[in-house]
Amino acid sequence: MWLDPEEVLLANALWVTERANPFFILQRRRGHGKGGGLTGLLVGTLDVVLDSSARVAPYRILHQTQESQIYWTVACGTSRKEITAHWEWLESNLLQTLSIFENEDDITTFVKGKIHGIIAEENKSLLPKDEEDPGKFKEAELKMRKQFGMPEVEKLVNYYSCSYWKGRVPRQGWLYLTVNHVCFYSFLLGKEVTLIIQWLDVTQLEKNATLLFPECIKVNTRDNEYFFSMFLNISETFKLMEQLANIAMRQLLDNEGFLEDRNLPKPTRPLKNISALKRDLDARAKNEQYRATFRLPRDERLDGHTDCTLWTPFAKMHIPGQMFVSNNYICFASKEEEACHLIIPLREVTIVEKADSSSVLPRPLSISTKGKMTFLFANLKDRNFLVQRISDFLQKTSLQRAEGDNGGEQRAAMRKGSSGSGTYEAPRLDPSSPTDGPSVPQKTNNAGAPTTSHGLLKLFQRESIEELGPKWAKEKMKEESWNIHFFEYGRGMCMYRTSKTRELVLKGIPENLRGELWLLFSGALNEMATHPGYYADLVEKSTGKCNLATDEIERDLHRSMPEHPAFQNELGIAALRRVLTAYAFRNPNIGYCQAMNIVTSVLLLYCNEEEAFWLLVSLCERMLPDYYNTRVVGALVDQGVFEELTREFLPQLSEKMQELGVISTISLSWFLTLFLSVMPFESAVVVVDCFFYEGIKLILQLSLAVLEANMESLLNSNDEGEAMTVLGRYLDNVVNKQSVSPPIPHLHALLTSGDEPPVEVDIFDIIKASYEKFSSLRADDIEQMRFKQRLKVIQSLEDSAKRSVVRAISTDLGFSMEELEDMYVLFKAQHLMSCYWGGNRTSSNRHDPSLPYLEQYRIDLDQFLELFTQLTPWSFGPHTSILATRIFRLLDTNKDSLINFKEFVTGLGGMYHGDMTEKLKFLYKLHLPPALGAEETESALEATNFFTEDVTPEGKVIKAMLWCSY
């Protein structure tokens, strides 16, 4: 354990030195271990006969400098393993750092400060989770507010002992992570260091190690880079920093980040050592990972998880893994990746039963579903508690369904036997009610528009079975393979998902099963089952409504797969219109984005309208987050990920692609449309099959496979056009020889006359190659890369927005471009402060990222007063507040109590630039409406009447003098 440094005068008395370096010594107590002679025997005997409180730990570490005769104890250990861990930490984190110092007193001061920080952090983390903090966290929060001037509304999440590298010299101190800032404070050797960095300004966040720095965290802003090292647990700190930076990036995208901030818990009792905010953020991270792993709805909350085993009837063995329980689902993930995944919706559960334990099957739990499937879990540590939690969630689910079924009474019962086993039986529902699987949609909605009961493809079959010949036989073999799989692994949401499932997907999903399996693998089936009638209501509400989104939809309707017969008539066009319009009304932040029409038209070929709608929801809100918005942020992020993967897997090609600028072009068209716009339809739909099962990983590795297949031609390309021609010709000729769908004409515009036609490539061969060469990609790694790229992309977009705003400002105001950019940064910071510190202030509530950049950031009167005091040449004297208020009213031309950046700069220009006449005119306007308030206007009118009462010039002068003196 680490010890508060204490002075030791005789370092070698009764101790044996085992390791040493210029700054530390590891010693073993004589008499402990082998050897030691008579002296060791006496010391060992003395240590044994003393009571436990007086015994000395057999190992210790001392700090010493070369020219000093004084040693300091910094750690002790009861075992060699414990003391070795401490020694290795000191060597890897401090040894190289201490060699930088020139003064030995500075070295000792730094070591003592570091050890004190480690002990404080260890004591903080060792407190029981439910133990009330004696004041450490409260004290840290108060220090944070005092040292960095933070208001009461700024919330501390956690704090860590670490070192900040200023040049080549480390400064030992404390890192404070708040909701909106990362702060550092150090007071060492008479020197004070204070850092305040807004998360909104962070452009890069990395955990790495260099020759100069030990393992450290690097924080980059546009102007500086900061290095922090020597954390006790650097992974925990970095993970928390990632979460907070992610929330900040959401704030720049939309209001969601600010809403998340406001929804963070505000402690109503004394703060604990691990803050409520830290626990809430940890829970969020687990929830996000849980939902992403099992493709669950966005509002699902993980209740807990536990180790267990699952009996797999297809393999006749127990598979170790973890069970996850949330308010609507029971899920299982095997420890071995892809051995088995399982999702059991509670709406499908009929019985939860504790079976008798045995040596072979300890603490088993049986769960039965309406689909006549039974799942057997075992080795559950706290089975009774688990059954009770599942029972509670089942009762809530039953009540919700009862309310949805015309108020019918459904009661759950928990029966406990004398043997201690328990059974939960869910209420019996109407056997005719829909179960797990695609629900039967309504034939008509309230708006009177027909809703197809199946995909449009079945309505526009153009070839008979006889004409298909061998293709049809191959298709029937695929269907039979899937039927066998359903028999062995189950069908519907409760199906066991294994590597065998993936193998079948990669071989191609049969036409008749495509819609069903898309709904299943994407998780759209869950949301559709829990929101009956939702789509029909949206269609009714949105029918006949007009806005910008509906205008854009109408413009693109006839450009959505016009070559397919399903969209050459009003039936298909109307279905596409309803789905896109309904989604635009569901999610106005996205509304409608180009490429959504192409993807949705393909969904409608294999699914009915309601199913296509929920698949679109899954695509836009979970599987491709932030893709379909005005700035296509998600696609740009994955473009950066793709560039990084190209450097890693195809280093020879990476530099050439960057030189040509091809990646930015291809990634948007490939990713946004899932290859549907660049491949023949019958081939691209196979990509969509794999995408709904694998997610973005499939798109990335397939893109790498395409580049790798064309590497030689791309390396010989002279410009972007030639490279795009190479890729376009290749993708144009990707074929699916197994397809039973009628062939759809595909544009071969990139084929040039006189060239030999390119060789056809089978889509299944490309997918197979992508898995063979790039299957090492992991979902966790992709998410990590996405985070890093998201910081770059959003900050780059913000820089572009700043330049656009500055260019839109008239140069007649007298400010240079650099001055305008600096003022924009201050103005934006003031706006964002109101968003996360202003509570319900007008500016934060009216923040709308969909507005033009010039109008997105606006400030109110209080914020204007702060900037007025800081920037204007007239901010002095007792009338500063009155003057600022009048200027704000004058600038607020639309009377919404907010001013944008252009109005703000106009006001500053009137004060800073122009001749004396123009400044006097500006001051004159401040004494007239609208600059005057209602009371001030009334007083001015009274004064005007006062002057006009006396007709003689002498009387007017006297009254004017009296009024001025007043």
Coordinates of C-alpha atoms in Angstrom, one line a residue, residues 209-634:
A209 CA 2.6 6.9 -24.7
T210 CA 5.7 8.6 -26.1
L211 CA 9.4 8.5 -25.3
L212 CA 9.1 11.8 -23.4
F213 CA 5.8 11.1 -21.7
P214 CA 4.7 7.9 -19.9
E215 CA 1.2 6.7 -20.6
C216 CA -0.7 9.9 -20.8
I217 CA -3.9 11.6 -22.0
K218 CA -3.5 14.3 -24.7
V219 CA -6.2 17.0 -25.0
N220 CA -6.0 19.1 -28.1
T221 CA -7.8 22.4 -28.8
R222 CA -7.5 24.6 -31.9
D223 CA -4.7 26.6 -30.4
N224 CA -2.9 24.3 -27.8
E225 CA -2.3 20.7 -26.8
Y226 CA -2.1 19.5 -23.2
F227 CA -0.6 16.4 -21.7
F228 CA -1.7 14.8 -18.5
S229 CA 0.0 11.7 -17.0
M230 CA 0.6 9.6 -13.9
F231 CA -3.0 8.7 -13.2
L232 CA -3.7 5.9 -10.8
N233 CA -6.3 4.5 -13.2
I234 CA -5.8 6.2 -16.6
S235 CA -8.4 4.0 -18.4
E236 CA -11.2 5.1 -16.1
T237 CA -10.3 8.7 -16.4
F238 CA -10.0 8.6 -20.2
K239 CA -13.4 6.8 -20.5
L240 CA -15.1 9.5 -18.5
M241 CA -13.4 12.2 -20.5
E242 CA -14.7 10.6 -23.7
Q243 CA -18.3 10.6 -22.4
L244 CA -18.2 14.2 -21.4
A245 CA -16.6 15.2 -24.8
N246 CA -19.3 13.3 -26.6
I247 CA -22.1 15.2 -24.7
A248 CA -20.4 18.4 -25.7
M249 CA -20.3 17.4 -29.4
R250 CA -24.1 16.6 -29.2
Q251 CA -24.6 20.2 -28.0
L252 CA -23.0 21.5 -31.2
L253 CA -25.2 19.2 -33.2
D254 CA -28.6 19.8 -31.6
N255 CA -30.3 20.4 -28.3
E256 CA -30.0 16.8 -27.1
G257 CA -26.7 17.4 -25.4
F258 CA -28.2 20.3 -23.4
L259 CA -31.2 18.2 -22.5
E260 CA -28.9 15.4 -21.3
D261 CA -27.0 17.9 -19.2
R262 CA -30.2 19.2 -17.6
N263 CA -31.4 15.7 -17.0
L264 CA -28.3 14.8 -15.0
P265 CA -29.3 14.1 -11.4
K266 CA -29.0 17.0 -9.0
P267 CA -28.2 15.4 -5.6
T268 CA -30.8 16.0 -2.9
R269 CA -28.6 14.6 -0.1
P270 CA -24.9 14.9 0.9
L271 CA -22.7 14.1 -2.0
K272 CA -21.0 10.7 -2.0
N273 CA -17.4 10.1 -2.9
I274 CA -18.3 8.8 -6.3
S275 CA -20.7 11.5 -7.4
A276 CA -24.2 10.9 -8.6
L277 CA -23.1 12.4 -11.9
K278 CA -20.3 9.8 -12.3
R279 CA -22.7 7.0 -11.5
D280 CA -25.2 8.3 -13.9
L281 CA -22.7 8.6 -16.7
D282 CA -21.4 5.1 -16.0
A283 CA -25.0 3.8 -16.2
R284 CA -25.4 5.7 -19.5
A285 CA -22.4 4.1 -21.0
K286 CA -23.6 0.6 -20.0
N287 CA -27.0 1.4 -21.4
E288 CA -25.6 2.5 -24.7
Q289 CA -23.4 -0.6 -25.0
Y290 CA -26.3 -2.8 -24.0
R291 CA -28.7 -1.3 -26.6
A292 CA -26.0 -1.4 -29.3
T293 CA -25.1 -5.0 -28.7
F294 CA -28.7 -6.3 -28.9
R295 CA -30.2 -3.6 -31.2
L296 CA -32.8 -2.5 -28.6
P297 CA -35.0 0.7 -28.6
R298 CA -33.4 3.9 -27.5
D299 CA -35.4 4.2 -24.3
E300 CA -34.4 0.8 -22.9
R301 CA -32.6 0.9 -19.6
L302 CA -30.3 -1.9 -18.3
D303 CA -31.3 -3.0 -14.8
G304 CA -28.4 -5.3 -14.2
H305 CA -26.3 -8.2 -15.4
T306 CA -24.8 -11.4 -14.0
D307 CA -22.6 -14.3 -15.0
C308 CA -24.4 -17.5 -15.9
T309 CA -24.5 -20.4 -18.4
L310 CA -27.1 -21.1 -21.1
W311 CA -28.1 -24.5 -22.3
T312 CA -27.9 -24.6 -26.1
P313 CA -30.0 -27.4 -27.5
F314 CA -28.4 -27.1 -30.9
A315 CA -25.0 -27.8 -29.4
K316 CA -26.1 -29.9 -26.5
M317 CA -23.8 -28.0 -24.0
H318 CA -23.8 -25.2 -21.5
I319 CA -22.2 -21.9 -22.8
P320 CA -20.8 -19.5 -20.3
G321 CA -21.7 -15.8 -20.6
Q322 CA -23.7 -13.0 -19.1
M323 CA -27.4 -12.5 -18.7
F324 CA -28.7 -8.9 -19.0
V325 CA -32.0 -7.8 -17.6
S326 CA -33.8 -4.6 -18.5
N327 CA -37.4 -3.3 -18.1
N328 CA -38.6 -5.1 -21.3
Y329 CA -35.9 -7.7 -22.3
I330 CA -33.8 -10.6 -21.0
C331 CA -30.6 -10.9 -23.1
F332 CA -27.7 -13.3 -23.1
A333 CA -24.2 -12.8 -24.7
S334 CA -21.6 -15.6 -24.6
K335 CA -18.1 -14.9 -23.5
E336 CA -16.8 -16.3 -26.7
E337 CA -17.7 -13.8 -29.4
E338 CA -20.5 -15.0 -31.6
A339 CA -20.9 -18.3 -29.9
C340 CA -24.4 -17.3 -29.0
H341 CA -26.6 -14.2 -28.6
L342 CA -30.1 -14.3 -27.3
I343 CA -32.9 -11.7 -27.0
I344 CA -36.1 -12.6 -25.1
P345 CA -38.7 -9.8 -25.0
L346 CA -40.8 -9.9 -21.8
R347 CA -43.9 -9.5 -23.9
E348 CA -43.2 -13.1 -25.2
V349 CA -42.5 -14.7 -21.8
T350 CA -45.2 -16.9 -20.3
I351 CA -43.4 -18.6 -17.4
V352 CA -40.3 -17.9 -15.3
E353 CA -39.5 -20.9 -13.1
K354 CA -36.8 -21.9 -10.6
A355 CA -35.9 -25.5 -11.2
D356 CA -34.2 -27.8 -8.6
S357 CA -30.5 -27.5 -8.3
S358 CA -28.0 -30.3 -8.8
S359 CA -24.3 -30.7 -9.0
V360 CA -24.6 -30.7 -12.8
L361 CA -27.0 -27.8 -13.0
P362 CA -26.6 -25.5 -10.0
R363 CA -29.2 -22.8 -9.4
P364 CA -31.1 -23.2 -12.7
L365 CA -33.7 -20.8 -14.1
S366 CA -36.2 -21.8 -16.8
I367 CA -37.9 -19.2 -19.1
S368 CA -40.8 -20.2 -21.4
T369 CA -42.2 -18.2 -24.2
K370 CA -45.4 -18.1 -26.3
G371 CA -43.5 -19.6 -29.2
K372 CA -43.2 -22.9 -27.1
M373 CA -39.5 -22.3 -26.6
T374 CA -37.8 -22.9 -23.2
F375 CA -34.5 -21.4 -22.2
L376 CA -32.5 -22.9 -19.4
F377 CA -30.0 -20.7 -17.5
A378 CA -27.8 -22.0 -14.7
N379 CA -25.0 -20.9 -12.3
L380 CA -26.9 -17.8 -11.3
K381 CA -25.4 -16.3 -8.2
D382 CA -28.5 -14.6 -6.8
R383 CA -31.3 -16.5 -8.4
N384 CA -34.1 -15.4 -6.0
F385 CA -33.4 -11.7 -6.4
L386 CA -33.2 -12.2 -10.2
V387 CA -36.6 -14.0 -10.4
Q388 CA -38.1 -11.2 -8.3
R389 CA -36.8 -8.5 -10.6
I390 CA -38.0 -10.3 -13.7
S391 CA -41.4 -10.8 -12.0
D392 CA -41.6 -7.1 -11.3
F393 CA -40.9 -6.2 -14.9
L394 CA -43.3 -8.8 -16.2
Q395 CA -46.1 -7.4 -14.0
K396 CA -45.4 -3.9 -15.4
T397 CA -45.4 -5.3 -19.0
S398 CA -48.7 -7.1 -18.3
L399 CA -50.3 -4.0 -17.0
Q400 CA -49.2 -1.9 -19.9
R401 CA -50.6 -4.5 -22.4
A402 CA -53.8 -4.6 -20.4
E403 CA -54.2 -0.9 -20.7
G404 CA -53.6 -1.2 -24.4
D405 CA -56.1 -4.0 -24.8
N406 CA -59.2 -1.9 -24.1
G407 CA -58.6 -2.0 -20.3
G408 CA -59.0 -5.8 -20.1
E409 CA -58.0 -7.2 -16.7
Q410 CA -54.7 -9.2 -16.8
R411 CA -53.2 -10.2 -13.5
A412 CA -49.8 -11.7 -12.8
A413 CA -49.2 -14.2 -10.0
M414 CA -46.1 -15.4 -8.3
R415 CA -46.4 -18.8 -6.7
K416 CA -43.8 -20.0 -4.2
G417 CA -43.7 -23.6 -3.1
S418 CA -42.5 -25.0 0.2
S419 CA -39.3 -26.3 -1.5
G420 CA -38.2 -22.7 -2.2
S421 CA -38.7 -23.0 -6.0
G422 CA -40.7 -20.3 -7.6
T423 CA -42.7 -19.9 -10.8
Y424 CA -43.9 -16.8 -12.5
E425 CA -46.7 -17.2 -15.0
A426 CA -47.6 -14.4 -17.3
P427 CA -51.2 -13.6 -17.9
R428 CA -52.9 -15.6 -20.7
L429 CA -53.6 -13.5 -23.7
D430 CA -56.0 -13.9 -26.6
P431 CA -54.5 -16.7 -28.7
S432 CA -55.4 -14.7 -31.8
S433 CA -53.2 -11.8 -30.8
P434 CA -50.0 -11.3 -32.7
T435 CA -47.0 -13.1 -31.4
D436 CA -43.3 -12.8 -32.1
G437 CA -42.9 -12.1 -35.8
P438 CA -44.0 -9.5 -38.3
S439 CA -47.3 -8.2 -37.3
V440 CA -50.2 -8.0 -39.8
P441 CA -50.6 -4.4 -40.7
Q442 CA -53.9 -2.5 -41.2
K443 CA -55.3 -2.6 -44.6
T444 CA -56.3 1.1 -44.5
N445 CA -55.3 4.0 -42.2
N446 CA -57.5 6.7 -40.9
A447 CA -56.5 9.0 -43.8
G448 CA -58.1 6.6 -46.2
A449 CA -54.8 5.7 -48.0
P450 CA -54.3 2.1 -48.8
T451 CA -51.5 0.3 -47.0
T452 CA -50.1 -2.7 -48.6
S453 CA -50.0 -5.9 -46.6
H454 CA -46.7 -7.0 -48.0
G455 CA -43.8 -5.7 -50.0
L456 CA -44.3 -4.1 -53.4
L457 CA -42.0 -6.7 -55.0
K458 CA -44.7 -9.3 -54.9
L459 CA -47.1 -7.1 -56.7
F460 CA -44.7 -6.6 -59.6
Q461 CA -43.3 -10.0 -60.4
R462 CA -42.6 -10.2 -64.1
E463 CA -41.1 -13.7 -64.5
S464 CA -42.8 -17.0 -63.9
I465 CA -41.2 -19.8 -61.9
E466 CA -40.6 -21.8 -65.1
E467 CA -38.6 -19.0 -66.6
L468 CA -36.2 -18.9 -63.6
G469 CA -35.2 -22.5 -63.9
P470 CA -32.0 -23.3 -61.9
K471 CA -32.2 -20.0 -60.0
W472 CA -35.5 -21.0 -58.5
A473 CA -34.1 -24.3 -57.4
K474 CA -31.2 -22.5 -55.7
E475 CA -33.7 -20.2 -54.1
K476 CA -35.7 -23.1 -52.7
M477 CA -32.5 -24.7 -51.3
K478 CA -31.8 -21.4 -49.5
E479 CA -35.3 -21.4 -48.0
E480 CA -34.9 -25.0 -46.9
S481 CA -31.6 -24.1 -45.2
W482 CA -33.3 -21.3 -43.3
N483 CA -36.2 -23.5 -42.4
I484 CA -33.8 -26.1 -40.9
H485 CA -32.1 -23.3 -39.1
F486 CA -35.4 -22.1 -37.7
F487 CA -36.2 -25.6 -36.5
E488 CA -32.9 -26.0 -34.7
Y489 CA -32.3 -22.4 -33.4
G490 CA -35.9 -21.0 -33.2
R491 CA -37.7 -18.4 -35.3
G492 CA -38.5 -14.8 -34.5
M493 CA -36.9 -12.5 -31.9
C494 CA -36.1 -15.4 -29.5
M495 CA -33.9 -17.2 -32.0
Y496 CA -30.5 -18.3 -30.9
R497 CA -28.0 -16.2 -32.9
T498 CA -24.7 -17.9 -33.6
S499 CA -21.9 -18.0 -36.2
K500 CA -24.2 -20.4 -38.2
T501 CA -26.7 -17.5 -38.5
R502 CA -24.1 -15.3 -40.0
E503 CA -23.0 -17.9 -42.4
L504 CA -26.5 -18.2 -43.7
V505 CA -26.8 -14.4 -44.1
L506 CA -23.6 -14.2 -46.0
K507 CA -24.8 -16.8 -48.4
G508 CA -27.8 -14.7 -49.2
I509 CA -31.3 -14.3 -47.6
P510 CA -34.2 -15.8 -49.7
E511 CA -36.6 -13.2 -51.2
N512 CA -39.5 -14.5 -49.2
L513 CA -37.6 -14.1 -45.9
R514 CA -35.8 -10.9 -46.5
G515 CA -38.3 -8.5 -45.0
E516 CA -38.8 -10.7 -41.9
L517 CA -35.1 -11.1 -41.2
W518 CA -34.4 -7.4 -41.8
L519 CA -36.9 -6.5 -39.1
L520 CA -35.5 -9.2 -36.8
F521 CA -31.8 -8.3 -37.1
S522 CA -32.2 -4.6 -37.1
G523 CA -34.4 -4.6 -33.9
A524 CA -37.2 -2.8 -35.8
L525 CA -39.5 -5.6 -34.9
N526 CA -39.3 -4.7 -31.2
E527 CA -40.3 -1.1 -31.8
M528 CA -43.1 -2.0 -34.1
A529 CA -44.5 -4.6 -31.7
T530 CA -44.5 -2.1 -28.8
H531 CA -46.0 0.8 -30.8
P532 CA -49.1 -0.5 -32.4
G533 CA -51.0 2.1 -34.4
Y534 CA -48.2 4.6 -34.2
Y535 CA -47.4 4.7 -37.9
A536 CA -51.1 5.0 -38.9
D537 CA -51.5 7.9 -36.5
L538 CA -48.4 9.6 -38.0
V539 CA -49.8 9.2 -41.5
E540 CA -53.1 10.7 -40.5
K541 CA -51.5 13.7 -38.8
S542 CA -49.0 14.3 -41.6
T543 CA -51.4 13.9 -44.5
G544 CA -52.0 17.2 -46.3
K545 CA -49.4 19.1 -44.2
C546 CA -46.8 21.1 -46.1
N547 CA -43.4 22.2 -45.0
L548 CA -39.8 22.2 -46.3
A549 CA -39.4 18.5 -45.8
T550 CA -42.5 17.6 -47.7
D551 CA -41.5 19.8 -50.6
E552 CA -38.1 18.1 -50.8
I553 CA -39.8 14.7 -50.6
E554 CA -42.1 15.5 -53.5
R555 CA -39.2 16.6 -55.5
D556 CA -37.3 13.3 -55.0
L557 CA -40.2 10.9 -55.2
H558 CA -39.9 10.2 -58.9
R559 CA -36.1 9.9 -58.6
S560 CA -36.3 7.0 -56.3
M561 CA -35.5 3.8 -58.3
P562 CA -37.4 5.1 -61.4
E563 CA -36.2 2.0 -63.3
H564 CA -38.2 -0.3 -61.0
P565 CA -41.8 -1.0 -62.1
A566 CA -43.0 -0.7 -58.5
F567 CA -42.2 3.1 -58.6
Q568 CA -43.5 3.7 -62.1
N569 CA -47.0 4.0 -60.8
E570 CA -48.9 5.9 -58.1
L571 CA -49.2 2.9 -55.8
G572 CA -45.5 2.7 -55.1
I573 CA -45.0 6.5 -55.2
A574 CA -47.8 7.0 -52.7
A575 CA -46.4 4.4 -50.3
L576 CA -43.0 6.0 -50.5
R577 CA -44.5 9.4 -49.9
R578 CA -46.4 8.3 -46.7
V579 CA -43.4 6.6 -45.2
L580 CA -41.0 9.5 -45.8
T581 CA -43.5 12.1 -44.6
A582 CA -44.4 10.1 -41.5
Y583 CA -40.7 9.9 -40.6
A584 CA -40.2 13.6 -41.2
F585 CA -43.0 14.3 -38.7
R586 CA -41.7 11.8 -36.2
N587 CA -38.2 13.3 -36.3
P588 CA -38.2 17.0 -37.4
N589 CA -34.5 17.3 -36.4
I590 CA -33.8 15.1 -39.4
G591 CA -36.9 15.7 -41.4
Y592 CA -35.8 14.5 -44.8
C593 CA -32.4 14.0 -46.3
Q594 CA -31.3 13.0 -49.8
A595 CA -30.5 9.2 -50.0
M596 CA -33.4 8.4 -47.6
N597 CA -35.7 8.0 -50.6
I598 CA -33.4 5.4 -52.2
V599 CA -33.0 3.3 -49.1
T600 CA -36.7 3.6 -48.2
S601 CA -37.8 2.5 -51.7
V602 CA -35.8 -0.7 -51.3
L603 CA -37.3 -1.3 -47.9
L604 CA -40.8 -1.0 -49.4
L605 CA -40.0 -3.7 -52.0
Y606 CA -39.7 -6.3 -49.3
C607 CA -41.8 -4.9 -46.4
N608 CA -45.2 -3.3 -46.0
E609 CA -45.3 0.4 -45.1
E610 CA -45.3 0.1 -41.4
E611 CA -42.4 -2.3 -41.4
A612 CA -40.5 -0.1 -43.8
F613 CA -41.2 2.9 -41.5
W614 CA -39.7 1.1 -38.5
L615 CA -36.7 -0.1 -40.5
L616 CA -36.1 3.5 -41.5
V617 CA -36.3 4.5 -37.8
S618 CA -33.8 1.8 -36.9
L619 CA -31.5 2.9 -39.8
C620 CA -31.6 6.7 -39.1
E621 CA -31.6 6.6 -35.3
R622 CA -29.5 3.6 -34.3
M623 CA -27.5 1.9 -37.0
L624 CA -26.4 5.0 -38.9
P625 CA -26.5 7.8 -36.3
D626 CA -26.4 11.4 -37.6
Y627 CA -26.1 10.2 -41.2
Y628 CA -29.3 11.7 -42.5
N629 CA -29.2 15.3 -41.4
T630 CA -28.4 18.6 -43.1
R631 CA -24.6 18.2 -42.4
V632 CA -24.4 14.4 -42.8
V633 CA -22.2 14.4 -39.8
G634 CA -22.4 10.6 -39.3

